Coordinates of C-alpha atoms in Angstrom, one line a residue:
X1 CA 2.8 1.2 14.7
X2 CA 3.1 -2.1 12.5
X3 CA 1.3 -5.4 11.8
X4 CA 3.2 -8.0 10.5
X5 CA 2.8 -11.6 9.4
X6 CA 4.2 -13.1 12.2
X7 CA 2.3 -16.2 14.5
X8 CA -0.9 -15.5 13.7
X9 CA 0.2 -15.2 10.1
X10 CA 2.3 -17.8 9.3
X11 CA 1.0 -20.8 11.8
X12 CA 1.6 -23.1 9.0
X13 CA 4.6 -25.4 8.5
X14 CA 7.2 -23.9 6.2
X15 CA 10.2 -25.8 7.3
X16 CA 13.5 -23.9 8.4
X17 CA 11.8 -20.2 6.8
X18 CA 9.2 -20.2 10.0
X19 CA 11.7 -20.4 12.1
X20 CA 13.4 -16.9 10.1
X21 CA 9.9 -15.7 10.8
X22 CA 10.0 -16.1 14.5
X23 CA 13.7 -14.8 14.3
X24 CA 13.3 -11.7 12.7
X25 CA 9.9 -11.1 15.2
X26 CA 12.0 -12.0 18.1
X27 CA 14.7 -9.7 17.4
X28 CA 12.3 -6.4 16.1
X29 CA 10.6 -6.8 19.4
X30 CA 13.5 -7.5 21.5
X31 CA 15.4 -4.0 19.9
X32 CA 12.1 -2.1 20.8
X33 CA 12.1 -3.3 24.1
X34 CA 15.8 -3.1 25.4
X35 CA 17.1 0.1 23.2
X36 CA 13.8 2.1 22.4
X37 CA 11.6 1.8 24.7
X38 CA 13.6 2.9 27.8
X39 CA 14.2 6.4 25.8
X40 CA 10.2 7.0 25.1
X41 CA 9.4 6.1 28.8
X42 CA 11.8 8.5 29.7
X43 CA 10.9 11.2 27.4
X44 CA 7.5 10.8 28.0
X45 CA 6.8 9.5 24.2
X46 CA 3.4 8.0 24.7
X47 CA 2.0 11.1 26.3
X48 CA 2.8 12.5 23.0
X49 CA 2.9 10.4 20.3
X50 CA 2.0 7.1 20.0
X51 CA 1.3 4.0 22.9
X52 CA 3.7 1.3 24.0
X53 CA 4.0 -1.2 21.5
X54 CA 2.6 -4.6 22.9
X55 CA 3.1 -8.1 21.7
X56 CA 0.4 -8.2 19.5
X57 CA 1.7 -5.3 17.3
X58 CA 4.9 -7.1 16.0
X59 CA 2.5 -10.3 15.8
X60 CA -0.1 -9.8 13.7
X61 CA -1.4 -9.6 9.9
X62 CA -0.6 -7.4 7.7
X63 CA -3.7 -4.5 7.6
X64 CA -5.4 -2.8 5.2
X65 CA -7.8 0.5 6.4
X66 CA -10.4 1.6 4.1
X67 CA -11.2 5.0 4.7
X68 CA -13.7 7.6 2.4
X69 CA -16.9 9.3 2.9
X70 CA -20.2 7.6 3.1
X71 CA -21.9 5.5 0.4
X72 CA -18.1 5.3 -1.5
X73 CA -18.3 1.7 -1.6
X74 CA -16.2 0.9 1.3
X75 CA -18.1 -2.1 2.6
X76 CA -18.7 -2.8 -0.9
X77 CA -15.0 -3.4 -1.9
X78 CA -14.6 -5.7 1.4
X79 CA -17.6 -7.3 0.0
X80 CA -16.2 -7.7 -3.3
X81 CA -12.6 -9.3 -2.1
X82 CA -13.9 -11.5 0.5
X83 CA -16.6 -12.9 -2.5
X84 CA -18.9 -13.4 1.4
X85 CA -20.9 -11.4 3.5
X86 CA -19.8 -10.7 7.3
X87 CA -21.0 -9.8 10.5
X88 CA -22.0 -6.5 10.8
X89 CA -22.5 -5.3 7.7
X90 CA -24.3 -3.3 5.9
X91 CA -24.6 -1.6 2.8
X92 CA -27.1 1.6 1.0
X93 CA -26.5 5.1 -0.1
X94 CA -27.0 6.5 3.1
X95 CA -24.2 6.5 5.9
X96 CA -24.6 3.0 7.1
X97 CA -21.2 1.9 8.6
X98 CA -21.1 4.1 11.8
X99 CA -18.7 1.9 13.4
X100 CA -15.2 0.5 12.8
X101 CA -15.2 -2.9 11.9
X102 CA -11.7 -5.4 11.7
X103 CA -12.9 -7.8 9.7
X104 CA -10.6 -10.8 10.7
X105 CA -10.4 -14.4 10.1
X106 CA -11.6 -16.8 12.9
X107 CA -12.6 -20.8 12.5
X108 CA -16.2 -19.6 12.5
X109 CA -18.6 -16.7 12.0
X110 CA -19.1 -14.1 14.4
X111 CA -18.4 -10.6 16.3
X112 CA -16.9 -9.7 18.9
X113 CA -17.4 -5.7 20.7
X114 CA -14.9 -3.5 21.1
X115 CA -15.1 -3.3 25.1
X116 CA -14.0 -7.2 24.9
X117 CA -11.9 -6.6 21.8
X118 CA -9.6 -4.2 23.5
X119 CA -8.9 -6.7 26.4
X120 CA -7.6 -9.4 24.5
X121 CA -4.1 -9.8 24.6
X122 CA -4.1 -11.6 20.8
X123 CA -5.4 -8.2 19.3
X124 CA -3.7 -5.3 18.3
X125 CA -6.6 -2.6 19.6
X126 CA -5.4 -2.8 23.4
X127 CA -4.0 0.6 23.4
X128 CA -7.8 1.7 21.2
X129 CA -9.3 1.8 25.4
X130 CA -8.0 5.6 25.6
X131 CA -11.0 6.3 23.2
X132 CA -13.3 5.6 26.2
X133 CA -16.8 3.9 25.9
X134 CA -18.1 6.4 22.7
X135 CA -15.8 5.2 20.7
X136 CA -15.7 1.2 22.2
X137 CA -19.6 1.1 21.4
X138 CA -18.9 1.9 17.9
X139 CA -15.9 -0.4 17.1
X140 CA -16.3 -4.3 16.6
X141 CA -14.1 -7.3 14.8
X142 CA -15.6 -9.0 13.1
X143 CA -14.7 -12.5 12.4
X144 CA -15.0 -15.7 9.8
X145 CA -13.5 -18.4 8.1
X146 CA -12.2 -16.6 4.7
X147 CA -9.6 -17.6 2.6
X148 CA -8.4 -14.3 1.9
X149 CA -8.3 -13.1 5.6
X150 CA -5.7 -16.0 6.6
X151 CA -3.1 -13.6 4.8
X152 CA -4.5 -10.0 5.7
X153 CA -6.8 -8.2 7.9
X154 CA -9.1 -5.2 7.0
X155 CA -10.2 -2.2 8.5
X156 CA -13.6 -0.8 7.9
X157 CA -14.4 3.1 9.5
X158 CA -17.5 4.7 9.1
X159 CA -18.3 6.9 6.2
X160 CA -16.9 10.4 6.7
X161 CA -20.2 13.0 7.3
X162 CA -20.1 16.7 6.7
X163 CA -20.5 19.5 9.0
X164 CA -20.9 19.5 12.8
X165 CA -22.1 15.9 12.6
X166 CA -18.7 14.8 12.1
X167 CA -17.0 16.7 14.8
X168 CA -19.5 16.2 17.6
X169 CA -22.0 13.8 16.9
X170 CA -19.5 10.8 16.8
X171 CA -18.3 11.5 20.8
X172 CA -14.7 10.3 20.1
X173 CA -12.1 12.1 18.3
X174 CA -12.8 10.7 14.4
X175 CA -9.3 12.1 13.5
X176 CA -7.1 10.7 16.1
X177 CA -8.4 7.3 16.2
X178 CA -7.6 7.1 12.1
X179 CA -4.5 8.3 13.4
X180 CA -4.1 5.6 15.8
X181 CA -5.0 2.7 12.8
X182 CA -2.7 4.7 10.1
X183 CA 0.4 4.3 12.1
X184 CA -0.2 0.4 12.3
X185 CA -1.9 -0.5 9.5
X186 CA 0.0 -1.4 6.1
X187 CA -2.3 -0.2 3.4
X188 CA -4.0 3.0 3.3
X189 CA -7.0 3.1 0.9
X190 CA -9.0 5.9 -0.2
X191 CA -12.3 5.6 -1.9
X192 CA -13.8 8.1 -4.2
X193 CA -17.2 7.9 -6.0
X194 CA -16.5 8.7 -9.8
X195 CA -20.4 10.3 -10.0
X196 CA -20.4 12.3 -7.2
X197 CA -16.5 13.4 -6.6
X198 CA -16.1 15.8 -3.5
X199 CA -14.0 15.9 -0.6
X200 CA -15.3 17.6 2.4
X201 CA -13.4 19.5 4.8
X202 CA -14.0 16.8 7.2
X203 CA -12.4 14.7 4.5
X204 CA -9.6 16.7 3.9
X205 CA -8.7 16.3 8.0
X206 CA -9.1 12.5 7.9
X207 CA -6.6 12.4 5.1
X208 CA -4.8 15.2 7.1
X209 CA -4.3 12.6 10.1
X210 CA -2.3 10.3 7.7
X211 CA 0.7 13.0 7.7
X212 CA 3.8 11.2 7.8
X213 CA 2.3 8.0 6.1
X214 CA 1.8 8.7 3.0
X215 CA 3.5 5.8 1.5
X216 CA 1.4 4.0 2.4
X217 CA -1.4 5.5 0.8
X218 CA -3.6 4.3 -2.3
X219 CA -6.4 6.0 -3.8
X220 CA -9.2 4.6 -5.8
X221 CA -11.5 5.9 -7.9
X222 CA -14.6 4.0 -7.2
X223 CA -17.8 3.5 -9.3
X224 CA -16.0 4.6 -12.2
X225 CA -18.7 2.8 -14.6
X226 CA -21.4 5.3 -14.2
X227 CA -19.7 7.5 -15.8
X228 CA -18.6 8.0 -19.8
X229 CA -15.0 8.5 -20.8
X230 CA -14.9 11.8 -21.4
X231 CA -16.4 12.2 -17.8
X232 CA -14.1 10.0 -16.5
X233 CA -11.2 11.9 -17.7
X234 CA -12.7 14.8 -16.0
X235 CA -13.4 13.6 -12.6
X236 CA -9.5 12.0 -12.9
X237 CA -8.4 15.5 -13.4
X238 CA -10.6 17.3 -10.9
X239 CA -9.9 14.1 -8.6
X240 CA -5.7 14.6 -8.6
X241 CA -6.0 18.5 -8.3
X242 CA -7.7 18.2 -5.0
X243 CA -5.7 15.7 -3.7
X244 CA -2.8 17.7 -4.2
X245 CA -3.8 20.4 -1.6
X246 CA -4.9 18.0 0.7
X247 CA -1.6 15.7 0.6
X248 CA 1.2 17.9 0.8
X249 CA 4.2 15.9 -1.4
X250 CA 5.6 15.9 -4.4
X251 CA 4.4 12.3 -5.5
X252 CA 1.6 11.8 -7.7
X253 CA -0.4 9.3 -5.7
X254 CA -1.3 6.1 -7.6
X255 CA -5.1 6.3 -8.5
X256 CA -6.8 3.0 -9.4
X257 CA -9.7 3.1 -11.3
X258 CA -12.6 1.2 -11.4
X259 CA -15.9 -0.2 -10.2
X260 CA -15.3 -2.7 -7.1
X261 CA -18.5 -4.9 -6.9
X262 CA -19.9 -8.0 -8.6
X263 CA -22.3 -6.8 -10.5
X264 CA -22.7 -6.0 -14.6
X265 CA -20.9 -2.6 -15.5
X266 CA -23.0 0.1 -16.3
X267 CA -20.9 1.7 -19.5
X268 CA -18.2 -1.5 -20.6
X269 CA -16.0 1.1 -23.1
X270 CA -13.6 1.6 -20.1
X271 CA -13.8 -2.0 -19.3
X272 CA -10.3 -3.2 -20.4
X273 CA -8.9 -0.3 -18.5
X274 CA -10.7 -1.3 -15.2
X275 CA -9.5 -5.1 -15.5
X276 CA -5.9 -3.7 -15.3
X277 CA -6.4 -1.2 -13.0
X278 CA -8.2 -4.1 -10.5
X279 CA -5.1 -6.1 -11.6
X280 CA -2.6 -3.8 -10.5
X281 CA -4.9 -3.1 -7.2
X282 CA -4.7 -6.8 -6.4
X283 CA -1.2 -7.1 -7.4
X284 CA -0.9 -4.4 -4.6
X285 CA -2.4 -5.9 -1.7
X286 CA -1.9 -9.4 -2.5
X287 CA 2.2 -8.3 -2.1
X288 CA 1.6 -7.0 1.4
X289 CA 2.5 -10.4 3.1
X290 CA 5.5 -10.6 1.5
X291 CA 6.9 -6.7 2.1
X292 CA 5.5 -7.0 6.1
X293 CA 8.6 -7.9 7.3
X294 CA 10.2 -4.6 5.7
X295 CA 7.2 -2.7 6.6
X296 CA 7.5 -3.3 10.1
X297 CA 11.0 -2.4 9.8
X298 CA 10.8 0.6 8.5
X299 CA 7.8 1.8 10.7
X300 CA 10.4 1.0 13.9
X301 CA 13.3 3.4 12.2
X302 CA 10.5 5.9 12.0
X303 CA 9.2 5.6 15.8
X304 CA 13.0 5.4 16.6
X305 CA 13.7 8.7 14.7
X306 CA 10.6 10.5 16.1
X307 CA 11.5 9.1 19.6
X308 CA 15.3 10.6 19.4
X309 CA 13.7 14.3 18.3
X310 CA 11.3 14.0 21.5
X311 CA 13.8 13.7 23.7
X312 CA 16.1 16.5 22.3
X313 CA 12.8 18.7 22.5
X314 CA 11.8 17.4 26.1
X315 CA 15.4 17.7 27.3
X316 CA 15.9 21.4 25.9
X317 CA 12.2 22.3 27.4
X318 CA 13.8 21.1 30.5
X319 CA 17.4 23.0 30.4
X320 CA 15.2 26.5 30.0
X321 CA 13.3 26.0 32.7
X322 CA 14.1 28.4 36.0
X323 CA 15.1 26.6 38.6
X324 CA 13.0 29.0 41.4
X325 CA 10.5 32.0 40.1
X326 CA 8.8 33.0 36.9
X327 CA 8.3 29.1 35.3
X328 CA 4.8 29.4 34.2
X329 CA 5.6 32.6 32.2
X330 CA 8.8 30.7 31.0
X331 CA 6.5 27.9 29.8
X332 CA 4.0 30.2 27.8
X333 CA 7.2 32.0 26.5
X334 CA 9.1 28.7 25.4
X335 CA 5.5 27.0 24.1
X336 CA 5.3 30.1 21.7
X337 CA 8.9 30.0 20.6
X338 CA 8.9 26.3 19.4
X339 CA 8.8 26.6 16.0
X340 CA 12.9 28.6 16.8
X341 CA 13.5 25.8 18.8
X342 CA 12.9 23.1 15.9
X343 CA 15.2 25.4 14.2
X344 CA 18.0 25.3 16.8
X345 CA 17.6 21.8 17.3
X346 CA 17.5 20.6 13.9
X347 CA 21.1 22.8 13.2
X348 CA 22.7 21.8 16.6
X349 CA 21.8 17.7 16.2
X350 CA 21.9 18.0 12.3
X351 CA 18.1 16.4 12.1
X352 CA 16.0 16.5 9.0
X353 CA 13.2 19.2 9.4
X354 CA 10.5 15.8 8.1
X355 CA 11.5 14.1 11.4
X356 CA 9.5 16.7 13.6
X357 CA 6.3 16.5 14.9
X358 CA 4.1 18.7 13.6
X359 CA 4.1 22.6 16.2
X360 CA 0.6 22.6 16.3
X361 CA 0.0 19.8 18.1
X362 CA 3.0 19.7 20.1
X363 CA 2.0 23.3 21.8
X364 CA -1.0 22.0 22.2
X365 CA -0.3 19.1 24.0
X366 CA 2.6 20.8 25.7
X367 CA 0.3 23.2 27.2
X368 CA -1.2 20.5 29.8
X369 CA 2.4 19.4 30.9
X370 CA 5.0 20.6 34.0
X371 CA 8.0 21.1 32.4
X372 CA 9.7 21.1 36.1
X373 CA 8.6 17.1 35.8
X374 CA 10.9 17.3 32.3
X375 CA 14.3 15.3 32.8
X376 CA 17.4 16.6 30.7
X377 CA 19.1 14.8 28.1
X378 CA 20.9 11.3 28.9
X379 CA 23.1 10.7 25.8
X380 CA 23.5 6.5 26.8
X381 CA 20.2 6.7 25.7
X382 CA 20.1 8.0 22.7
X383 CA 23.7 6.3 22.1
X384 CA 21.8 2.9 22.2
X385 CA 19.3 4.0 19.3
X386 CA 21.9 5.4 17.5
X387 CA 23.4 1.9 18.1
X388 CA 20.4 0.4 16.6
X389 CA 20.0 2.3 13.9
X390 CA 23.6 1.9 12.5
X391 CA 24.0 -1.5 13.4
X392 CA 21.5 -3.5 14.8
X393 CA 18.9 -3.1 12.1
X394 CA 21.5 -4.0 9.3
X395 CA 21.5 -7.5 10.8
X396 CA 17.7 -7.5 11.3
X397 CA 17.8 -6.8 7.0
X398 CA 20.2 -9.2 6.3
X399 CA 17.5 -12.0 8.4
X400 CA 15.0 -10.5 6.5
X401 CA 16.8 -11.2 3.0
X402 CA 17.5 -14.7 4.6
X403 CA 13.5 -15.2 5.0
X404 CA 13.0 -14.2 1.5
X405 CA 15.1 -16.5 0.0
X406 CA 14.4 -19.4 2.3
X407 CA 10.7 -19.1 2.1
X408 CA 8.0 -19.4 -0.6
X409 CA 6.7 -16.3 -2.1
X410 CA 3.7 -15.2 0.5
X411 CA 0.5 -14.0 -1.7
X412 CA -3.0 -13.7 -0.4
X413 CA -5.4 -16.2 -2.3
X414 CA -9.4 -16.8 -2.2
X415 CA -11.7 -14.3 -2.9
X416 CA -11.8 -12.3 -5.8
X417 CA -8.0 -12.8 -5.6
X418 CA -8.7 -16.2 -7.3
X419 CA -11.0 -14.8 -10.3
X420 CA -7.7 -13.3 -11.5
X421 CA -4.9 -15.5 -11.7
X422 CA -6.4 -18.3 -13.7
X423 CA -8.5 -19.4 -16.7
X424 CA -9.9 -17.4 -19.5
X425 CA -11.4 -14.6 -17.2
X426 CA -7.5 -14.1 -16.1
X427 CA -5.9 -10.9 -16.6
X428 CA -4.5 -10.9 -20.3
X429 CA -5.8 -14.2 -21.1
X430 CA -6.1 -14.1 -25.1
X431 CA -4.5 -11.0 -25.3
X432 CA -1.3 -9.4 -27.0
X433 CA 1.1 -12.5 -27.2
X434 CA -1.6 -15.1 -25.0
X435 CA -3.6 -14.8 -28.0
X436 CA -4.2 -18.3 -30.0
X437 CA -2.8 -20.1 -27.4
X438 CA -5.7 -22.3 -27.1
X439 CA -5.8 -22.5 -30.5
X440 CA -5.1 -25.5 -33.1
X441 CA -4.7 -23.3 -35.9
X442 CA -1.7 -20.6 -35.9
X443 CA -3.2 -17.8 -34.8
X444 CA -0.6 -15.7 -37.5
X445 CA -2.2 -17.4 -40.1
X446 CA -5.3 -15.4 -40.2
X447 CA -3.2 -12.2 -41.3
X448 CA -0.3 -14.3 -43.3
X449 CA -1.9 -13.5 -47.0
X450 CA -1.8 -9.7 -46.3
X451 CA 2.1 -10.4 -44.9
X452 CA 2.9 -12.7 -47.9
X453 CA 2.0 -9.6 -49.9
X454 CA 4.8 -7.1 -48.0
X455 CA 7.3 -10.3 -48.0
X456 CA 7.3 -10.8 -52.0
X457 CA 7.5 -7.0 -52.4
X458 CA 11.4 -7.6 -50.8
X459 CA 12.4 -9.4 -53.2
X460 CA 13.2 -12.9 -51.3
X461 CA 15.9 -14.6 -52.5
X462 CA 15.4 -18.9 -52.4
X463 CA 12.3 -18.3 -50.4
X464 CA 13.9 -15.5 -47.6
X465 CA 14.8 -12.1 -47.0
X466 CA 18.1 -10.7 -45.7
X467 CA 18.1 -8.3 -42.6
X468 CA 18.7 -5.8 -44.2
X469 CA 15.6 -6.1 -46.5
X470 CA 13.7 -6.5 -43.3
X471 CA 14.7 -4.0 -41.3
X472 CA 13.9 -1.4 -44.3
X473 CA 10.1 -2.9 -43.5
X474 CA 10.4 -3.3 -39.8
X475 CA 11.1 0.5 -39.6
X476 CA 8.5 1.6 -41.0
X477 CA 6.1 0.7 -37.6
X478 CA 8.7 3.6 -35.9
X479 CA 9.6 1.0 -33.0
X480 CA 12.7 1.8 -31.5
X481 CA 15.4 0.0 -32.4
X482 CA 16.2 -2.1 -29.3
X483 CA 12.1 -3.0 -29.4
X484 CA 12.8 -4.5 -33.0
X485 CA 16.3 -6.0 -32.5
X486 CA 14.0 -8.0 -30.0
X487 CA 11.4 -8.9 -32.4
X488 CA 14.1 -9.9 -34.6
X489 CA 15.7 -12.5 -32.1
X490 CA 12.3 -13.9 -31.5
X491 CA 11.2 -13.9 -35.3
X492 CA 14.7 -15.5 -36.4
X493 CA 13.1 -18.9 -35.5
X494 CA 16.4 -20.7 -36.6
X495 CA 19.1 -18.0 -36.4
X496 CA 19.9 -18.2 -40.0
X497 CA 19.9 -14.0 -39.6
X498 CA 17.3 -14.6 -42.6
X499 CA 13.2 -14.7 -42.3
X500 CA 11.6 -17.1 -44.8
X501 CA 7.7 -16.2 -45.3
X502 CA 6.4 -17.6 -42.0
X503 CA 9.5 -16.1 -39.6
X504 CA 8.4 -12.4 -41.3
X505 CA 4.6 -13.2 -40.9
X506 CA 5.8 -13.6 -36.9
X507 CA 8.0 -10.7 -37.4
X508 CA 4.8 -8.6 -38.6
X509 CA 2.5 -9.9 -35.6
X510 CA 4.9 -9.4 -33.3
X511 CA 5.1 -5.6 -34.4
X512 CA 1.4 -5.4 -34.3
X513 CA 1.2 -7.4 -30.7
X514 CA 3.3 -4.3 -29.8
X515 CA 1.5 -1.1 -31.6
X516 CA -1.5 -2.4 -29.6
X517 CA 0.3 -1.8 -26.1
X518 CA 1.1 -5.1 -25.1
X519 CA 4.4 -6.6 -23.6
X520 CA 6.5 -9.0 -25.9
X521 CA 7.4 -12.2 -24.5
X522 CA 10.8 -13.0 -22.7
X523 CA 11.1 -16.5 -25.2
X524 CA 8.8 -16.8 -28.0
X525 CA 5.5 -19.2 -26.8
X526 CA 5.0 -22.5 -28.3
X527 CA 1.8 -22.0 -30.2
X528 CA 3.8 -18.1 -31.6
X529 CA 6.6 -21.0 -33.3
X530 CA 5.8 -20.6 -37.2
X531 CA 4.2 -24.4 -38.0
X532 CA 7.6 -25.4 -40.7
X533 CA 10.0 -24.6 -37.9
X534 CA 7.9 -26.9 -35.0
X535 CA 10.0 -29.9 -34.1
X536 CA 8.1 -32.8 -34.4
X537 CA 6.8 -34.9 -31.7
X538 CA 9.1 -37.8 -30.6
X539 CA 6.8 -41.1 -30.6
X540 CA 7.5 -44.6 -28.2
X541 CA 8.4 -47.3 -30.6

């Protein structure tokens, strides 16, 4: 159920914050094994749910799984944040990925297939084996020296088909195996094509599969250049309506929009809008390193809180049973009645109705079972999970906190990561309050006659205006107060509570920095500082 930046992750020297990292590793997988994993073996939990956890799941990288129908751009968008090819793959507009690949770092290129993949004891994909040799053949990691893969690892599954194809062609069951990687990835990512948006009803059971992890769950809107604005608007619309029958809560998922390759955009109007949106799509992932730890600890509460309702289930199947004649019709009777059960259970143990597996599949899967085989309910056990919950994992937190302080901030770097955080290509660069600060020349200057027009109309007394002349100005742009007592502040240069021509020249760019949608800066920036208020520089005698 997790991945986490743990050995593999964070093999570099930090000083006293590794040794956090091993502590707060130690101690998830030391509460999984003495408190919670005694109740699913007893309960049965893996039958039902989800396999052991090994040491591999509370070791490994943050993931990120890429899932969407064929020729989305999938492979493209690893493409595109790796800035390198890799093994195995391949792109074109017809399905082309028919395999999953974890693309993974390793000291050099290569692949490794998913019959040796699921053997090694340094991989998360042991527990993958119960997907038998149709769905091994198609699953591979792939594996190379990548800057951006030293921080995360990403999933690649094959492009979604329609029709029968999807449900029989593949030999393996498509559904449970996204199942499988949803639980223990930390990123979900959708990809839709912006030219031809449809999701299938193969689709719509892939995205089905993710039930119960939806905050994990990103969406972008792929390809989003081949398309005008006013399309684009459309296919937004059409894109959110359908997603809200398919994903069943009452968050708006975030969309990102844009087009994820490294080639020339097809229709640049949107192309400001598609630099943030990859901005805030970066900002995303690039923070997964850093939120692992919490991650992981929040997908143990989960298993813990499923694990807990199994039992009560199991245990009550059990209690119902007849201890002589007439248990197979009891079975069939109880199997139908579950949903009252849920019911009764969730009033008797006070439970939350979202903590329930889903009916469906529990008949289902119930139907195979002797209930006979069933043991009743042992209250130590779910004593020491309540145990954990309430106490342990508030000490597991307050480690975590430590480890966030103690460390440096964990980001993923390389890649396309690095084409954003620096230079003039940077997000923002020249922008809003950046602007002119490569500049010799004031970059108010420019618009200063026009200001100097306003500024003499005020009637400035020994070369400045009072506030009060000001603000009857300022207001006129219909910024909210607290937005302009902030321009004020920075405009005041020297806190005189006048502006002389150059402070109200600021005063008037800073207004207009805002009206255009940008942020306004914390402290006013050194090359913002009207040129008569500069202090000069101090020279060596």
């Amino acid at each position: 159920m997790f991945s986490w930046l743990g050995k593999q992750g964070g093999g570099r020297d930090r000083g006293g914050g590794s040794d956090v990292v091993q502590t707060v590793t130690g101690g998830l997988r030391d509460l999984y094994l003495r408190k919670l994993l005694p109740l699913e073996e007893h309960y049965r939990f893996h039958e039902f749910h989800s396999p052991a956890l090994e040491e591999a799941d509370f070791e490994n990288k943050p993931m990120v799984l890429l899932v969407g129908q064929y020729s989305t751009g999938k492979t493209t968008f690893i493409r595109y944040l790796l800035e390198q090819d890799f093994p195995g793959m391949r792109i074109g507009p017809e399905p082309t990925t028919d395999s999953f690949i974890a693309v993974m770092y390793g000291d050099s290129e290569g692949s490794v297939p998913g019959n040796a993949l699921v053997v090694d004891p340094k991989k998360p994909f042991r527990k993958l084996s119960r997907f038998g040799n149709a769905f091994l053949n198609r699953f591979m990691c792939s594996q190379l020296p990548n800057q951006v893969l030293k921080s995360i690892s990403i999933i690649d599954s094959p492009g979604i088909l329609s029709g029968e194809k999807q449900r029989i062609s593949r030999g393996y069951d498509f559904c449970q195996v996204l199942q499988w990687f949803a639980e223990r990835v930390d990123r979900i990512i959708l990809l839709f094509d912006a030219h031809k948006l449809d999701i299938s009803d193969e689709f719509s059971e892939a995205i089905k599969s993710f039930r119960g992890q939806d905050d994990k769950i990103r969406v972008v809107l792929n390809k989003a250049d081949q398309v005008d604005t006013q399309q684009l608007m459309r296919v937004y619309g059409a894109l959110m309506w359908s997603l809200g029958k398919v994903i069943n809560t009452p968050e708006v998922l975030r969309v990102y929009i844009g087009s994820f390759w490294a080639h020339p955009l097809r229709n640049t109007e949107n192309r400001r809008l598609f630099e943030a949106e990859a901005q805030d799509l970066f900002k995303d992932i690039q923070s997964l390193p850093q939120k692992a730890a919490v991650r992981k600890l929040n997908d143990l509460i989960k298993r813990a809180r499923l694990a807990k309702v199994h039992a009560y289930i199991i245990s009550y199947l059990k209690k119902e049973m007849p201890s002589v004649f007439g248990k197979e019709n009891k079975k069939k009777e109880l199997i139908s009645r579950l949903p009252e059960i849920y019911i009764q259970l969730q009033r008797e143990y006070h439970i939350s109705v979202g903590d329930f597996p889903e009916v469906k599949k529990m008949q289902e899967l119930l139907e195979t079972c002797d209930f006979t085989k069933f043991h009743s309910l042992k209250p130590k056990l779910i004593e020491a999970v309540d145990n954990m919950l309430a106490n342990k994992i508030a000490s597991l937190m307050n480690l975590i906190r430590q480890e966030e302080s103690n460390m440096p901030t964990e980001m993923v770097q390389g890649g396309a990561f690095d084409g954003t955080m620096a230079g003039p290509f940077g997000h923002g660069y020249g922008e809003g309050a950046k602007e002119g600060a490569d500049e010799d020349e004031w970059v108010v200057a420019k618009d200063k006659p026009a200001y100097d027009e306003i500024f003499y109309t005020l009637s400035p007394i020994n070369g400045k205006i009072s506030g009060i002349s000001a603000k009857k100005e300022m207001v006129t742009s219909k910024l909210p107060n607290s937005v302009l007592g902030k321009i004020w502040k920075l405009a005041d240069c020297d806190g005189d509570g006048m502006l002389d021509d150059e402070e109200f020249a600021l005063a008037k760019h800073l207004i207009k920095i805002k009206l255009d949608g940008y942020e306004l800066p914390g402290t006013l920036p050194s090359h913002l500082v009207p040129p008569s208020h500069r202090k000069p520089l101090q020279t060596a005698e």
